Structure formats: C-alpha cells, structure tokens
C-alpha cells in the first residue's frame, strides 16, 4: 500500500490522515472526516450527489477527485451550511418548496446551488436549469428544485441588497 | 388545526437539507466488513471450477462466500423458488458467482479480480423473439376474454402490427444496500434499503435456515425505490446476513452503480402483437392482443406484472370484444421486476399506439378517436372492463374537457399547424392522452396492513406501521392521518423507522398502496385509542362520551376543554391501555386468474396530460415545449407531496419513453450499465412550461380520508410526450407513424424516414 499523508480543511476543521494514494475525496470526507451527508450515487462523476465546494465556491464532484488533489485546500460540505443551527436560505427553500423526496441527491443539489448563487445571485430560470443539469434527481421531476432556488435567490437578494449590487 | 389535506413539508426535510439523514450505507458500525462480487463473463454457462484460494491471499480479505456456505435454502425468489443466491449455473452475464468479504472495498475488489472461474459455455436465449421461437416461458400463458373478438375481426376493417416497448433501469440514486450483524443473543439484525422488510426478513431466515423470529429487519429510509427494491433488495440482505454469520462481524453490502445496473432487474421490455378492428368513425370493435414480456432468468414478480399489463391494455377505453394473452419469456438477462406502474405502463403504451394508428387510418385527429372510445358510465354496458369490473365513477370525461380548455388545446393546435407550414425542418406536435389506473394489489391477499400506535403518558405519540419511506412522503401522510384522528398537532406525532419487530407480516410498499393500506391501519389504531380516551375525558368533563371531540390538542365538550396530555395522564392513572394495534384489509376485491374475471381493484385513479414537442428533422433532437397535467388524487391528504409525485412520475415516464435506452449486445452483456451511457432526464430535459393541477372536489369514498393513491398513475401521463412526438413526425406525411420506444433522436430520425418514404410512394402512385 502506498499511503500518503493528506491534510484538508473540511468545513473549517483541519482533517489529516494517511490514505492510499487512489483514495477518492468523497471517501476521505465520509470515512476520515466522518461526514456522511455527502453521498455516493454513481461512482463515476455523472450524477452529482457527491458535489462539494472546493475553496469556497467551486463545485466539484468528489467521486472524481483524489483526496491528495485536495491536499492543502478547503472543502465545504452540506454539514457546514447551517452554522449555529440557522438554516441557509437554500436549505429552507428546499424544505419549503418540497424540493426533495428521497433526499439522496439533496446535499449535492444544495452545494451546486450555493455555488450557482455565489456566481450569479439572480439567475434566470434558464440559468438555473443549465447550472443544475449536472445533478441528477430521480424523484422530483426537478420543478420544485427550480422553485427552491428561485425562493432562496429572492430571500438572499433581499437580505444583502447592497452587497449584491455593488 | 386540520392536518389531513394540508401541504405539510416532508417529515425528513430538515434531515435531508442538513445532510444528517442516514441511509443504509451511512450507518456507523465498528469493524464492519464489505463485499464485492465475482461476476460471470458469459450469459449462459456452467461453472466447472471456482478456486477462491488466490483471493484469500490478498491482504484484507477475510473470507469468500460461496454456495456451500449457505446453511438454509439456497433461494431468494419472491414467488417461485427459482432464484439461488449463489449457483454454478450461470443464467445471465454479470451474475455473482461468489462474494469476497474484506476489510476494505479495495481489498474486496482485488480479491474478486483474482478469482478466475472456469466455464463450460452454453447457448443463451436472448431477446423476446428468440424466447418465443424456443418456447422458453416461465409460466403458462394468461388470458382474459370478453365477447367474440376473432369473429368480429373477420367482419370489420382491421390493422395488424407489432410494438416493442423498451425496459427501464430504476436508477434509484441510492443503490442496493444492506448491513447485517449478530446481536448478543446470536440473532440477526439487518438494516436494509428495502420496500418489503417482511419479505427481506423471510428470505434472510430461509437462507440461514432459521425461524423468522430470529431475524429483525429495519428499513429506515431508501434513497429511491420505484419498485426496484420490492423484491430485489432481498439477495443483498441475505448475503450480508450470511457473511455476518460466517465471520461473526457486521457486514455491509452496498453495490456500486455499475454492479447494481448489471445485477438488478429492470422494467420489463414487452412486445405487443395485435389485430384491431374498428368502424369508419374510429370506434373500436375488437382487439386481439398478445403481450410477451422479457422476464429474464427467474420469475420474480413477472406474472403479476404481465397481468397488470393485461388489465391496463384498455387504458380508459371501452373495447367490446377483447382477447388479451400474456406470456412471461424466460431469457438469459437480469430478472426483470417491479417498476412504478408494474406492467400497466406497457399495456397502456400499446393501446395508445394502436389508437393513434386507428385515428390516422380513419383520417381523424387522435384525440377525437380517443374521446370517442372512452368508457361511458351513462351507457349501460360501456363501463365494464374486459375482466368484468364495473367502473362506478368514470372521471375521464370531466378531466379531459377541463384540461383541453385550460391548456388552450384547440388554439395551440392551429398555431402548430401554422408553424409547421412555415418550417421545413423543425416540426411541432401535440397530443392529449388519458390515464386510468387500477388501485390494489391484484394478488388479493396482499391488500392488508398493520399498525402499532403508542401514546406515552406525557401525551406524545409514536406511530409504527408496515409501510416504508422511499421519498414518496408516506410517513408524512401517516403523521397527518394520526394527528387528524387523535385531534392533536403534528408536533406530537413521531413516525418510527419501519421494523419487522413492530408490525409483522406486512406487504411491500408497492402498487401505490402505501397510504391506502397503512394509513387506514394507523387510522384504525388511532380510532381505538381515541375511543378509550373519550370515555376518560367524558368522566372528567362530566358528559356522555359520544359528545367528546378531540381537536387541536384538546378534548372538547361544548365550551369546556381539557388538554390532551391531561386526559392521557388520567387514562394512565386509571389503568387504561394507551397503545393499540390497527389493521386494515381492503374489502370486496377478488380476482379469478383462471377465469380472467373479477373485481381486482378497489377503485381507479384518473388523469390526463397534454404535451407539445418540437423536433429537428435533421438531427432527431427534440424538446418538450409545454406539458399540462390534470390528475385525480381524490381529496389529497397532502397536495404538496402529491404534486411532487405527479411531477416526478411524469418526468420519470418521459425518461422511459424517450431517452432511457437499455442495450444488451449479442452475447447478452448489458452495455448501458452506467449513467455515462444510460441517460435519465436532467433539469435540461423537463418541459419548458409545466402546468400541474390536482382534480378539485374529487372525494374517493372507498379510500382513507377520501384520498387516492398517487405513486404510480402519473408515470403514464408521459405517454402524451410519445404521442406528441408521433404527431410532429406525422407532419412529414404518410398515413402512420412507426416510432420505437424509447424514442431516442435516432429512433425519431428513423421514424421520419419511414413517413417520408411512405409519403413519396403515395405521391408516385397518384
């Protein structure tokens, strides 16, 4: 076994472990950081349920990235979205709008949506559809996922009007 | 507060959005082992030698599970005992011949790669037509007959044809998963992502050779099921239990996506061969239909699935003379299984395809011919199905007319004609199609459910029932039913994980029946408890017990009221039992399979949809411009949840009919076993405009709180997309459209070529 020391800041906490060089980031997150909110759906970068943020705003499919590639970087997972128990507007919106059924795709959907709204706080419906088309959901038919993101974008633009326009 | 009828959010929503909801693969367990299969590389063969020694040399490999490790019955078959868990008889490509159990996934995988079975290669039977040629069937043919179709077909205008309807992979986002361990008493505990915990328990017990009371199964939740975990979760639970017994350590079996798609059954591909007779107006006079389903290597649930295809080959239409025969072909592919609609969708695609063809033959719009053939409850003899069930409440007429108006059907049809006249390469099409779907398990004894409701002396309530949660919102509706019946707020109710040690001998959460059956059982238990509490409250309020009402967390009599928890505490002190079982069995239903007669369904769910598409004749690419749906959920227990089911079912059905293509090669190997080659709908594929409504004032007297089942019926609303594509293709000319299912862009190009050729021939013959 070729074990390599890897240190990744996950949700603000430094996680260090020696792992086999081919260990995927998603397994590092689930097994070393013990954060199981990030799921595995297809093992092959197609479904998006394992999406996490790299360095704050870049959504990556963590089943297609080796843990060693994230060494020295910051990773954000769904568990970090509600500091102090206060839900992120996207979390609240997916809840309110029934933007989930079985929930398995939800963490990935949320992380991709967080990145989308960071880069584009007021996306059109078309931009939402395009932005989330790399995340599969088998239950909802997606309609309520679009509504969820629209609700969150509305709430977030009201909460920080100046920051968004400046 | 009213609980039933409110759009209450999913009971696990908070856990889902915060990433704290646990699936079987997330459950933490010390020293857990994992498993990886050794897979057959032929579709039909006999294993001559399976040497596992090389695998055992791999660091981290603990053991290899082979056939001789099975202490009990080597069978996981749900209906027929024809599914060995492990066998030297290779019945399909990719079949698991042994499972390597190891400390890590890497070790298990490396161990499995070291095992090189030796085979005697045999000839597989692949595809429906080859099975028909070889007379390879799992069961005797089924038949339902009304009238004299063969006589009528000799006397009237007829069309003959064949349609092959493709299968569908479930693609639940959480693959099959089970975790098994021995408790301190040497009994087996299994956490399984299963729609049918009682059958999982039974199969585990059989395989171990134990009585069932030594096995407990828990299904906390599934990351999607769709029928794929009705019977096919069982082998992986049995395997985990077997390995746990052998190693005395916890064992988790979680299939990778590739392995899951290679091992598990799909929606049945079905071939329909028909002869249909009709009059000049397009009214159907007779139909002779043979339905051949590819059952795969074992029977699984295929016979009941073909039955449902036969029950639904009428969809919403009265066909006075009808013979339908059903065959379950035995082939060397995965064992095809339940999938949302359970054969119904295939039967309905067949009749809709036939009606479209009849309409074009009599030169009428398809929706006109569809409407002409609807069941009609005002006519004495035109609201009885071919299997003899009288439809007491035909709702399609109202739904159809309302939807045509709300979707602006006629004006848009003119717009489409204008668009098509001015666009040589882009063509638009639109179609409206109905849904009638029978509700109940057609295997009558399955229509029973149990519940166990516990009230604690502080007034809080735990509800146990036999249904499983796979995202459909069953637990949410159950909580609403319990709150409404006990007259308390939802916050007081907690729905517990589904466990076989709380409610025994349950039926699968399937056939859309989860709420109808389990909801009624929970209501029954809550009513028993409420009656006991009414007596206690009556003494406290000094009034007759039948004048006490429970609402909003209070026992109420006229202007007096008492907190629910005070009544509960008083009951406890008075030594009144605060827990109860509940039970429900669907009344009146029955079916005689041999005679092909009976009333297998408690009621029917209805709906209709209009879809408009645009195709590009140069590439075959298309998009869904708009879909309108009006669906009958009875008095919806939860409109938010039900709309979600309608939208999700429609999109899943659209995927099945237009983009999800299963390709097996000539050796029987499935080539589309990953999302890179098997395409389910994404956000880019859903209708650009999507209008979904639930039928108002739709009380169904025969189901709990006037509601109707909603899990499966909406999937078949997507047939409007397929028929709209045919409408668009028809604008290139020709008299009929032959479109494959699924209608991928390639299939659309093929269909366009056929109609263009036919149109040329017509011109040349003039």
Short mmCIF file of C-alpha atoms in Angstrom, two decimals, chain B residues 31-452:
data_model
loop_
_atom_site.label_atom_id
_atom_site.label_comp_id
_atom_site.label_asym_id
_atom_site.label_seq_id
_atom_site.Cartn_x
_atom_site.Cartn_y
_atom_site.Cartn_z
CA UNK B 31 -15.31 -3.43 12.45
CA UNK B 32 -17.69 -3.57 9.52
CA UNK B 33 -16.70 -5.73 6.55
CA UNK B 34 -17.62 -5.07 2.94
CA UNK B 35 -18.38 -7.30 -0.05
CA UNK B 36 -17.61 -7.41 -3.75
CA UNK B 37 -18.85 -9.98 -6.29
CA UNK B 38 -17.03 -12.34 -8.63
CA UNK B 39 -19.07 -11.95 -11.80
CA UNK B 40 -19.78 -14.38 -14.63
CA UNK B 41 -18.45 -13.34 -18.03
CA UNK B 42 -20.97 -15.38 -20.01
CA UNK B 43 -24.76 -15.15 -20.26
CA UNK B 44 -25.28 -18.91 -20.02
CA UNK B 45 -22.67 -21.34 -18.74
CA UNK B 46 -21.83 -23.89 -16.13
CA UNK B 47 -19.03 -23.13 -13.70
CA UNK B 48 -16.65 -26.10 -13.72
CA UNK B 49 -14.19 -24.76 -11.20
CA UNK B 50 -14.22 -21.84 -8.78
CA UNK B 51 -10.92 -21.61 -6.94
CA UNK B 52 -11.02 -18.99 -4.21
CA UNK B 53 -7.52 -19.57 -2.80
CA UNK B 54 -5.94 -16.68 -4.70
CA UNK B 55 -8.44 -14.23 -3.26
CA UNK B 56 -7.75 -15.33 0.29
CA UNK B 57 -4.09 -14.40 -0.18
CA UNK B 58 -4.97 -10.72 -0.69
CA UNK B 59 -4.25 -8.66 2.43
CA UNK B 60 -7.54 -7.57 3.97
CA UNK B 61 -9.65 -10.35 2.51
CA UNK B 62 -11.42 -12.17 5.34
CA UNK B 63 -13.39 -14.83 3.51
CA UNK B 64 -15.17 -15.66 0.28
CA UNK B 65 -18.84 -16.60 0.37
CA UNK B 66 -19.69 -19.50 -1.93
CA UNK B 67 -22.73 -21.73 -2.42
CA UNK B 68 -21.62 -24.28 0.18
CA UNK B 69 -21.67 -21.58 2.89
CA UNK B 70 -25.47 -21.44 2.75
CA UNK B 71 -26.87 -23.31 5.77
CA UNK B 72 -30.52 -22.98 4.79
CA UNK B 73 -32.36 -22.86 1.50
CA UNK B 74 -30.35 -21.53 -1.44
CA UNK B 75 -33.17 -19.40 -2.74
CA UNK B 76 -34.19 -15.75 -2.70
CA UNK B 77 -37.14 -15.99 -5.10
CA UNK B 78 -40.13 -13.93 -4.07
CA UNK B 79 -42.89 -16.03 -5.64
CA UNK B 80 -41.31 -19.11 -7.17
CA UNK B 81 -38.29 -20.81 -5.60
CA UNK B 82 -36.17 -20.37 -8.70
CA UNK B 83 -33.55 -17.85 -7.57
CA UNK B 84 -30.49 -19.40 -5.99
CA UNK B 85 -28.43 -16.83 -4.09
CA UNK B 86 -25.27 -18.48 -5.44
CA UNK B 87 -25.08 -21.15 -8.12
CA UNK B 88 -22.71 -22.78 -10.58
CA UNK B 89 -25.46 -22.41 -13.16
CA UNK B 90 -24.75 -19.13 -14.94
CA UNK B 91 -28.07 -17.63 -16.02
CA UNK B 92 -27.04 -14.11 -17.07
CA UNK B 93 -23.97 -12.06 -17.87
CA UNK B 94 -22.54 -10.47 -14.74
CA UNK B 95 -24.22 -12.88 -12.31
CA UNK B 96 -22.48 -13.02 -8.94
CA UNK B 97 -20.81 -16.41 -8.51
CA UNK B 98 -19.14 -15.67 -5.17
CA UNK B 99 -18.70 -12.66 -2.90
CA UNK B 100 -15.35 -11.62 -1.47
CA UNK B 101 -15.68 -10.28 2.09
CA UNK B 102 -12.92 -7.93 3.16
CA UNK B 103 -11.84 -5.14 5.46
CA UNK B 104 -11.91 -2.55 2.68
CA UNK B 105 -13.54 -2.04 -0.72
CA UNK B 106 -10.11 -2.13 -2.35
CA UNK B 107 -9.24 -5.48 -0.81
CA UNK B 108 -12.61 -7.00 -1.71
CA UNK B 109 -12.28 -5.79 -5.27
CA UNK B 110 -8.68 -7.02 -5.57
CA UNK B 111 -9.69 -10.39 -4.15
CA UNK B 112 -12.58 -10.74 -6.60
CA UNK B 113 -10.29 -9.92 -9.53
CA UNK B 114 -8.02 -12.82 -8.53
CA UNK B 115 -10.76 -15.43 -8.86
CA UNK B 116 -10.90 -16.85 -12.40
CA UNK B 117 -13.78 -19.30 -12.72
CA UNK B 118 -13.59 -21.97 -15.41
CA UNK B 119 -16.70 -22.37 -17.52
CA UNK B 120 -18.45 -24.70 -19.87
CA UNK B 121 -20.07 -22.17 -22.18
CA UNK B 122 -23.71 -22.78 -23.12
CA UNK B 123 -26.04 -21.11 -25.60
CA UNK B 124 -28.10 -18.27 -24.08
CA UNK B 125 -31.62 -17.28 -25.07
CA UNK B 126 -31.62 -13.54 -25.64
CA UNK B 127 -34.49 -11.27 -26.58
CA UNK B 128 -38.23 -11.82 -26.66
CA UNK B 129 -38.49 -13.18 -30.20
CA UNK B 130 -35.81 -15.81 -29.59
CA UNK B 131 -37.61 -16.88 -26.43
CA UNK B 132 -40.87 -17.20 -28.37
CA UNK B 133 -39.10 -19.26 -31.04
CA UNK B 134 -37.61 -21.54 -28.37
CA UNK B 135 -40.91 -21.76 -26.40
CA UNK B 136 -38.95 -20.51 -23.39
CA UNK B 137 -41.50 -19.33 -20.82
CA UNK B 138 -41.59 -19.11 -17.02
CA UNK B 139 -45.32 -19.83 -16.65
CA UNK B 140 -48.39 -20.91 -18.57
CA UNK B 141 -49.95 -18.14 -20.66
CA UNK B 142 -52.54 -15.88 -19.03
CA UNK B 143 -55.69 -14.81 -20.85
CA UNK B 144 -58.66 -12.52 -20.46
CA UNK B 145 -61.52 -12.72 -22.96
CA UNK B 146 -64.66 -10.71 -23.48
CA UNK B 147 -67.05 -11.20 -26.38
CA UNK B 148 -66.01 -12.70 -29.70
CA UNK B 149 -63.04 -10.74 -30.97
CA UNK B 150 -61.93 -13.33 -33.51
CA UNK B 151 -65.38 -13.46 -35.18
CA UNK B 152 -65.72 -9.68 -35.25
CA UNK B 153 -62.19 -9.24 -36.62
CA UNK B 154 -63.17 -11.32 -39.66
CA UNK B 155 -66.01 -8.94 -40.46
CA UNK B 156 -64.58 -5.47 -39.95
CA UNK B 157 -61.76 -3.15 -41.00
CA UNK B 158 -58.60 -4.26 -39.28
CA UNK B 159 -54.98 -3.31 -38.75
CA UNK B 160 -52.24 -5.64 -37.61
CA UNK B 161 -48.96 -4.77 -36.03
CA UNK B 162 -46.19 -5.25 -33.50
CA UNK B 163 -44.74 -2.82 -30.99
CA UNK B 164 -41.69 -3.42 -28.84
CA UNK B 165 -41.72 -1.29 -25.69
CA UNK B 166 -38.29 -0.99 -24.08
CA UNK B 167 -37.38 -1.56 -20.45
CA UNK B 168 -36.08 0.91 -17.87
CA UNK B 169 -33.45 0.87 -15.16
CA UNK B 170 -34.72 2.17 -11.83
CA UNK B 171 -31.70 4.36 -11.27
CA UNK B 172 -32.67 4.99 -7.65
CA UNK B 173 -29.84 7.30 -6.59
CA UNK B 174 -29.04 5.09 -3.60
CA UNK B 175 -28.00 1.69 -4.92
CA UNK B 176 -28.97 -1.59 -3.22
CA UNK B 177 -27.60 -1.66 0.33
CA UNK B 178 -27.81 -3.85 3.41
CA UNK B 179 -25.98 -4.05 6.73
CA UNK B 180 -26.23 -7.20 8.86
CA UNK B 181 -24.87 -8.11 12.28
CA UNK B 182 -25.46 -10.62 15.06
CA UNK B 183 -26.91 -9.33 18.31
CA UNK B 184 -25.77 -10.53 21.74
CA UNK B 185 -28.23 -13.40 21.55
CA UNK B 186 -26.88 -14.69 18.24
CA UNK B 187 -29.91 -13.40 16.33
CA UNK B 188 -29.61 -11.46 13.08
CA UNK B 189 -30.28 -7.75 12.74
CA UNK B 190 -30.48 -6.41 9.20
CA UNK B 191 -30.70 -2.79 8.09
CA UNK B 192 -31.85 -2.85 4.52
CA UNK B 193 -32.81 -0.40 1.83
CA UNK B 194 -35.92 -2.46 1.08
CA UNK B 195 -39.51 -1.74 0.12
CA UNK B 196 -40.54 -5.02 1.68
CA UNK B 197 -38.97 -5.60 5.13
CA UNK B 198 -41.16 -8.64 5.91
CA UNK B 199 -40.09 -10.46 2.77
CA UNK B 200 -36.47 -9.45 3.34
CA UNK B 201 -36.82 -10.96 6.82
CA UNK B 202 -38.35 -14.15 5.36
CA UNK B 203 -35.63 -14.53 2.72
CA UNK B 204 -32.83 -13.94 5.24
CA UNK B 205 -34.41 -16.54 7.52
CA UNK B 206 -34.75 -19.08 4.69
CA UNK B 207 -31.18 -18.64 3.57
CA UNK B 208 -29.88 -19.01 7.14
CA UNK B 209 -32.26 -21.91 7.80
CA UNK B 210 -33.73 -20.09 10.80
CA UNK B 211 -37.20 -19.28 12.05
CA UNK B 212 -38.21 -15.70 11.26
CA UNK B 213 -38.38 -14.55 14.86
CA UNK B 214 -34.57 -14.73 14.97
CA UNK B 215 -34.31 -12.10 12.22
CA UNK B 216 -35.20 -8.41 12.59
CA UNK B 217 -35.19 -6.11 9.60
CA UNK B 218 -35.25 -2.34 9.76
CA UNK B 219 -35.83 -0.04 6.80
CA UNK B 220 -35.09 3.49 7.98
CA UNK B 221 -35.45 5.04 4.54
CA UNK B 222 -34.46 4.45 0.95
CA UNK B 223 -32.74 6.78 -1.47
CA UNK B 224 -35.43 5.93 -4.01
CA UNK B 225 -37.09 2.60 -4.72
CA UNK B 226 -39.56 2.80 -7.64
CA UNK B 227 -40.19 -0.97 -7.40
CA UNK B 228 -36.53 -1.86 -7.71
CA UNK B 229 -36.34 -2.68 -4.01
CA UNK B 230 -39.65 -4.55 -3.79
CA UNK B 231 -38.09 -7.99 -4.27
CA UNK B 232 -34.56 -7.28 -5.39
CA UNK B 233 -33.22 -5.90 -2.14
CA UNK B 234 -33.56 -9.40 -0.68
CA UNK B 235 -30.50 -11.16 -2.14
CA UNK B 236 -28.14 -8.48 -0.81
CA UNK B 237 -29.69 -8.60 2.66
CA UNK B 238 -29.37 -12.38 2.63
CA UNK B 239 -25.79 -12.16 1.51
CA UNK B 240 -24.88 -9.62 4.21
CA UNK B 241 -26.53 -11.85 6.85
CA UNK B 242 -24.78 -14.95 5.54
CA UNK B 243 -21.40 -13.24 5.65
CA UNK B 244 -22.11 -11.81 9.11
CA UNK B 245 -22.96 -15.29 10.35
CA UNK B 246 -19.80 -16.76 8.86
CA UNK B 247 -17.40 -14.03 10.02
CA UNK B 248 -19.22 -13.11 13.28
CA UNK B 249 -18.68 -9.47 12.26
CA UNK B 250 -21.01 -6.81 10.81
CA UNK B 251 -21.10 -6.92 7.01
CA UNK B 252 -22.27 -4.19 4.67
CA UNK B 253 -23.23 -4.91 1.07
CA UNK B 254 -23.55 -1.74 -0.96
CA UNK B 255 -23.50 -2.20 -4.71
CA UNK B 256 -21.57 0.23 -6.86
CA UNK B 257 -23.64 1.78 -9.62
CA UNK B 258 -22.05 -0.42 -12.28
CA UNK B 259 -22.64 -3.61 -10.33
CA UNK B 260 -26.17 -2.58 -9.40
CA UNK B 261 -27.10 -2.00 -13.03
CA UNK B 262 -25.51 -5.30 -14.07
CA UNK B 263 -27.16 -7.41 -11.34
CA UNK B 264 -30.62 -5.99 -10.82
CA UNK B 265 -33.74 -6.40 -12.94
CA UNK B 266 -35.39 -3.60 -14.86
CA UNK B 267 -38.84 -2.64 -16.07
CA UNK B 268 -39.86 -5.45 -18.45
CA UNK B 269 -39.33 -4.90 -22.15
CA UNK B 270 -42.62 -6.04 -23.72
CA UNK B 271 -43.61 -6.98 -27.24
CA UNK B 272 -47.23 -6.47 -28.25
CA UNK B 273 -48.66 -8.27 -31.31
CA UNK B 274 -52.14 -7.15 -32.23
CA UNK B 275 -55.03 -7.16 -34.62
CA UNK B 276 -57.56 -4.40 -34.09
CA UNK B 277 -60.97 -3.92 -35.69
CA UNK B 278 -62.86 -0.61 -35.90
CA UNK B 279 -65.68 1.13 -37.73
CA UNK B 280 -65.45 4.12 -40.10
CA UNK B 281 -65.66 6.59 -37.22
CA UNK B 282 -62.71 5.01 -35.44
CA UNK B 283 -64.75 3.29 -32.76
CA UNK B 284 -63.05 0.10 -31.62
CA UNK B 285 -65.00 -3.08 -32.23
CA UNK B 286 -62.50 -5.78 -31.36
CA UNK B 287 -58.90 -6.29 -30.30
CA UNK B 288 -56.77 -9.39 -30.20
CA UNK B 289 -53.57 -8.65 -28.33
CA UNK B 290 -50.67 -10.84 -27.28
CA UNK B 291 -48.22 -9.38 -24.77
CA UNK B 292 -44.81 -11.01 -24.42
CA UNK B 293 -42.68 -9.79 -21.53
CA UNK B 294 -38.97 -10.41 -21.20
CA UNK B 295 -38.92 -11.87 -17.69
CA UNK B 296 -35.19 -12.52 -17.61
CA UNK B 297 -33.64 -15.53 -15.88
CA UNK B 298 -36.07 -16.03 -12.97
CA UNK B 299 -39.77 -15.43 -12.46
CA UNK B 300 -39.55 -12.76 -9.73
CA UNK B 301 -42.86 -10.80 -9.89
CA UNK B 302 -43.21 -11.13 -13.66
CA UNK B 303 -46.53 -12.99 -13.76
CA UNK B 304 -48.32 -10.31 -11.74
CA UNK B 305 -46.61 -7.66 -13.87
CA UNK B 306 -47.87 -9.20 -17.11
CA UNK B 307 -51.33 -9.45 -15.51
CA UNK B 308 -51.28 -5.74 -14.84
CA UNK B 309 -50.23 -5.06 -18.43
CA UNK B 310 -53.26 -7.11 -19.49
CA UNK B 311 -55.57 -5.30 -17.04
CA UNK B 312 -54.41 -1.98 -18.48
CA UNK B 313 -54.40 -2.71 -22.20
CA UNK B 314 -57.80 -0.94 -22.29
CA UNK B 315 -56.49 2.21 -20.58
CA UNK B 316 -59.60 4.46 -20.49
CA UNK B 317 -61.35 2.82 -23.43
CA UNK B 318 -64.30 0.50 -23.80
CA UNK B 319 -63.33 -2.34 -26.14
CA UNK B 320 -66.44 -4.52 -26.59
CA UNK B 321 -64.65 -7.61 -27.87
CA UNK B 322 -61.21 -8.23 -26.47
CA UNK B 323 -58.83 -11.13 -26.16
CA UNK B 324 -55.56 -10.40 -24.39
CA UNK B 325 -52.96 -13.08 -23.76
CA UNK B 326 -49.88 -12.65 -21.59
CA UNK B 327 -46.60 -14.55 -21.73
CA UNK B 328 -43.56 -14.35 -19.45
CA UNK B 329 -40.49 -15.17 -21.54
CA UNK B 330 -37.53 -16.84 -19.88
CA UNK B 331 -34.27 -15.37 -21.15
CA UNK B 332 -30.67 -15.04 -20.03
CA UNK B 333 -30.62 -11.47 -18.74
CA UNK B 334 -31.22 -9.97 -15.29
CA UNK B 335 -34.55 -10.90 -13.75
CA UNK B 336 -36.91 -8.09 -14.63
CA UNK B 337 -39.02 -6.79 -11.81
CA UNK B 338 -41.45 -4.27 -10.42
CA UNK B 339 -41.10 -0.71 -11.65
CA UNK B 340 -43.61 2.08 -10.99
CA UNK B 341 -46.73 1.03 -12.89
CA UNK B 342 -45.87 -2.68 -12.74
CA UNK B 343 -46.65 -3.57 -16.36
CA UNK B 344 -49.56 -1.12 -16.57
CA UNK B 345 -47.49 1.44 -18.48
CA UNK B 346 -46.50 -1.06 -21.17
CA UNK B 347 -50.13 -2.14 -21.66
CA UNK B 348 -51.19 1.49 -21.96
CA UNK B 349 -48.44 2.43 -24.41
CA UNK B 350 -49.66 -0.42 -26.63
CA UNK B 351 -53.31 0.70 -26.72
CA UNK B 352 -52.36 4.36 -27.19
CA UNK B 353 -50.12 3.41 -30.10
CA UNK B 354 -52.95 1.35 -31.59
CA UNK B 355 -55.50 4.17 -31.19
CA UNK B 356 -53.16 6.67 -32.84
CA UNK B 357 -52.86 4.30 -35.78
CA UNK B 358 -56.63 3.76 -35.98
CA UNK B 359 -57.18 7.54 -35.94
CA UNK B 360 -54.81 8.05 -38.85
CA UNK B 361 -56.47 5.19 -40.75
CA UNK B 362 -59.89 6.86 -40.47
CA UNK B 363 -58.29 10.28 -41.09
CA UNK B 364 -59.26 11.83 -37.78
CA UNK B 365 -57.30 13.60 -35.08
CA UNK B 366 -56.08 11.06 -32.49
CA UNK B 367 -57.71 12.93 -29.59
CA UNK B 368 -61.08 12.70 -31.36
CA UNK B 369 -60.79 8.94 -31.70
CA UNK B 370 -59.54 8.62 -28.12
CA UNK B 371 -62.53 10.55 -26.80
CA UNK B 372 -64.92 8.52 -28.95
CA UNK B 373 -63.78 5.31 -27.28
CA UNK B 374 -63.85 6.40 -23.63
CA UNK B 375 -65.65 4.33 -21.01
CA UNK B 376 -69.06 5.86 -20.52
CA UNK B 377 -70.90 5.42 -17.24
CA UNK B 378 -74.12 6.81 -18.75
CA UNK B 379 -74.31 3.86 -21.08
CA UNK B 380 -75.50 0.63 -19.50
CA UNK B 381 -72.87 -1.65 -20.98
CA UNK B 382 -69.93 0.67 -21.69
CA UNK B 383 -68.41 0.99 -18.25
CA UNK B 384 -67.38 -2.56 -17.59
CA UNK B 385 -63.79 -3.65 -18.16
CA UNK B 386 -62.76 -6.74 -20.14
CA UNK B 387 -62.20 -8.59 -16.83
CA UNK B 388 -65.71 -7.80 -15.67
CA UNK B 389 -65.17 -4.96 -13.21
CA UNK B 390 -67.80 -2.24 -13.29
CA UNK B 391 -66.29 1.23 -13.17
CA UNK B 392 -68.60 3.14 -10.87
CA UNK B 393 -67.05 6.56 -11.21
CA UNK B 394 -65.73 7.34 -14.70
CA UNK B 395 -63.87 10.61 -14.27
CA UNK B 396 -62.09 10.90 -17.59
CA UNK B 397 -64.73 12.97 -19.41
CA UNK B 398 -64.59 15.81 -16.90
CA UNK B 399 -60.80 15.70 -16.66
CA UNK B 400 -60.39 15.62 -20.44
CA UNK B 401 -62.66 18.59 -21.14
CA UNK B 402 -61.25 20.68 -18.30
CA UNK B 403 -57.69 20.04 -19.41
CA UNK B 404 -58.40 20.75 -23.06
CA UNK B 405 -59.78 24.13 -22.06
CA UNK B 406 -57.09 25.02 -19.52
CA UNK B 407 -54.32 24.03 -21.91
CA UNK B 408 -55.89 26.06 -24.74
CA UNK B 409 -55.65 22.91 -26.82
CA UNK B 410 -57.53 23.97 -29.94
CA UNK B 411 -55.88 27.37 -30.42
CA UNK B 412 -52.47 25.88 -29.91
CA UNK B 413 -53.22 23.21 -32.46
CA UNK B 414 -53.85 25.94 -35.05
CA UNK B 415 -50.60 27.65 -34.06
CA UNK B 416 -48.76 24.38 -34.53
CA UNK B 417 -50.25 23.89 -37.98
CA UNK B 418 -49.11 27.39 -38.95
CA UNK B 419 -45.65 26.80 -37.52
CA UNK B 420 -45.25 23.52 -39.36
CA UNK B 421 -46.42 25.02 -42.64
CA UNK B 422 -43.68 27.64 -42.47
CA UNK B 423 -40.82 25.48 -41.13
CA UNK B 424 -39.50 22.77 -43.43
CA UNK B 425 -37.10 21.15 -40.92
CA UNK B 426 -38.49 21.97 -37.47
CA UNK B 427 -41.86 20.44 -36.69
CA UNK B 428 -44.11 20.72 -33.68
CA UNK B 429 -46.62 18.22 -32.42
CA UNK B 430 -49.10 17.97 -29.60
CA UNK B 431 -51.12 15.18 -28.02
CA UNK B 432 -53.52 14.62 -25.15
CA UNK B 433 -53.69 11.19 -23.53
CA UNK B 434 -55.73 9.77 -20.64
CA UNK B 435 -54.78 7.62 -17.66
CA UNK B 436 -56.96 5.12 -15.85
CA UNK B 437 -55.05 3.04 -13.32
CA UNK B 438 -56.47 0.32 -11.08
CA UNK B 439 -55.61 0.57 -7.39
CA UNK B 440 -54.98 -2.52 -5.21
CA UNK B 441 -52.54 -5.38 -5.32
CA UNK B 442 -54.06 -7.74 -7.89
CA UNK B 443 -52.86 -10.59 -5.66
CA UNK B 444 -55.76 -10.07 -3.29
CA UNK B 445 -54.27 -11.32 -0.02
CA UNK B 446 -51.54 -8.67 -0.12
CA UNK B 447 -54.16 -5.97 0.49
CA UNK B 448 -53.73 -5.91 4.26
CA UNK B 449 -51.75 -3.71 6.62
CA UNK B 450 -50.99 -3.32 10.29
CA UNK B 451 -50.03 -0.54 12.68
CA UNK B 452 -48.91 -0.12 16.26
#
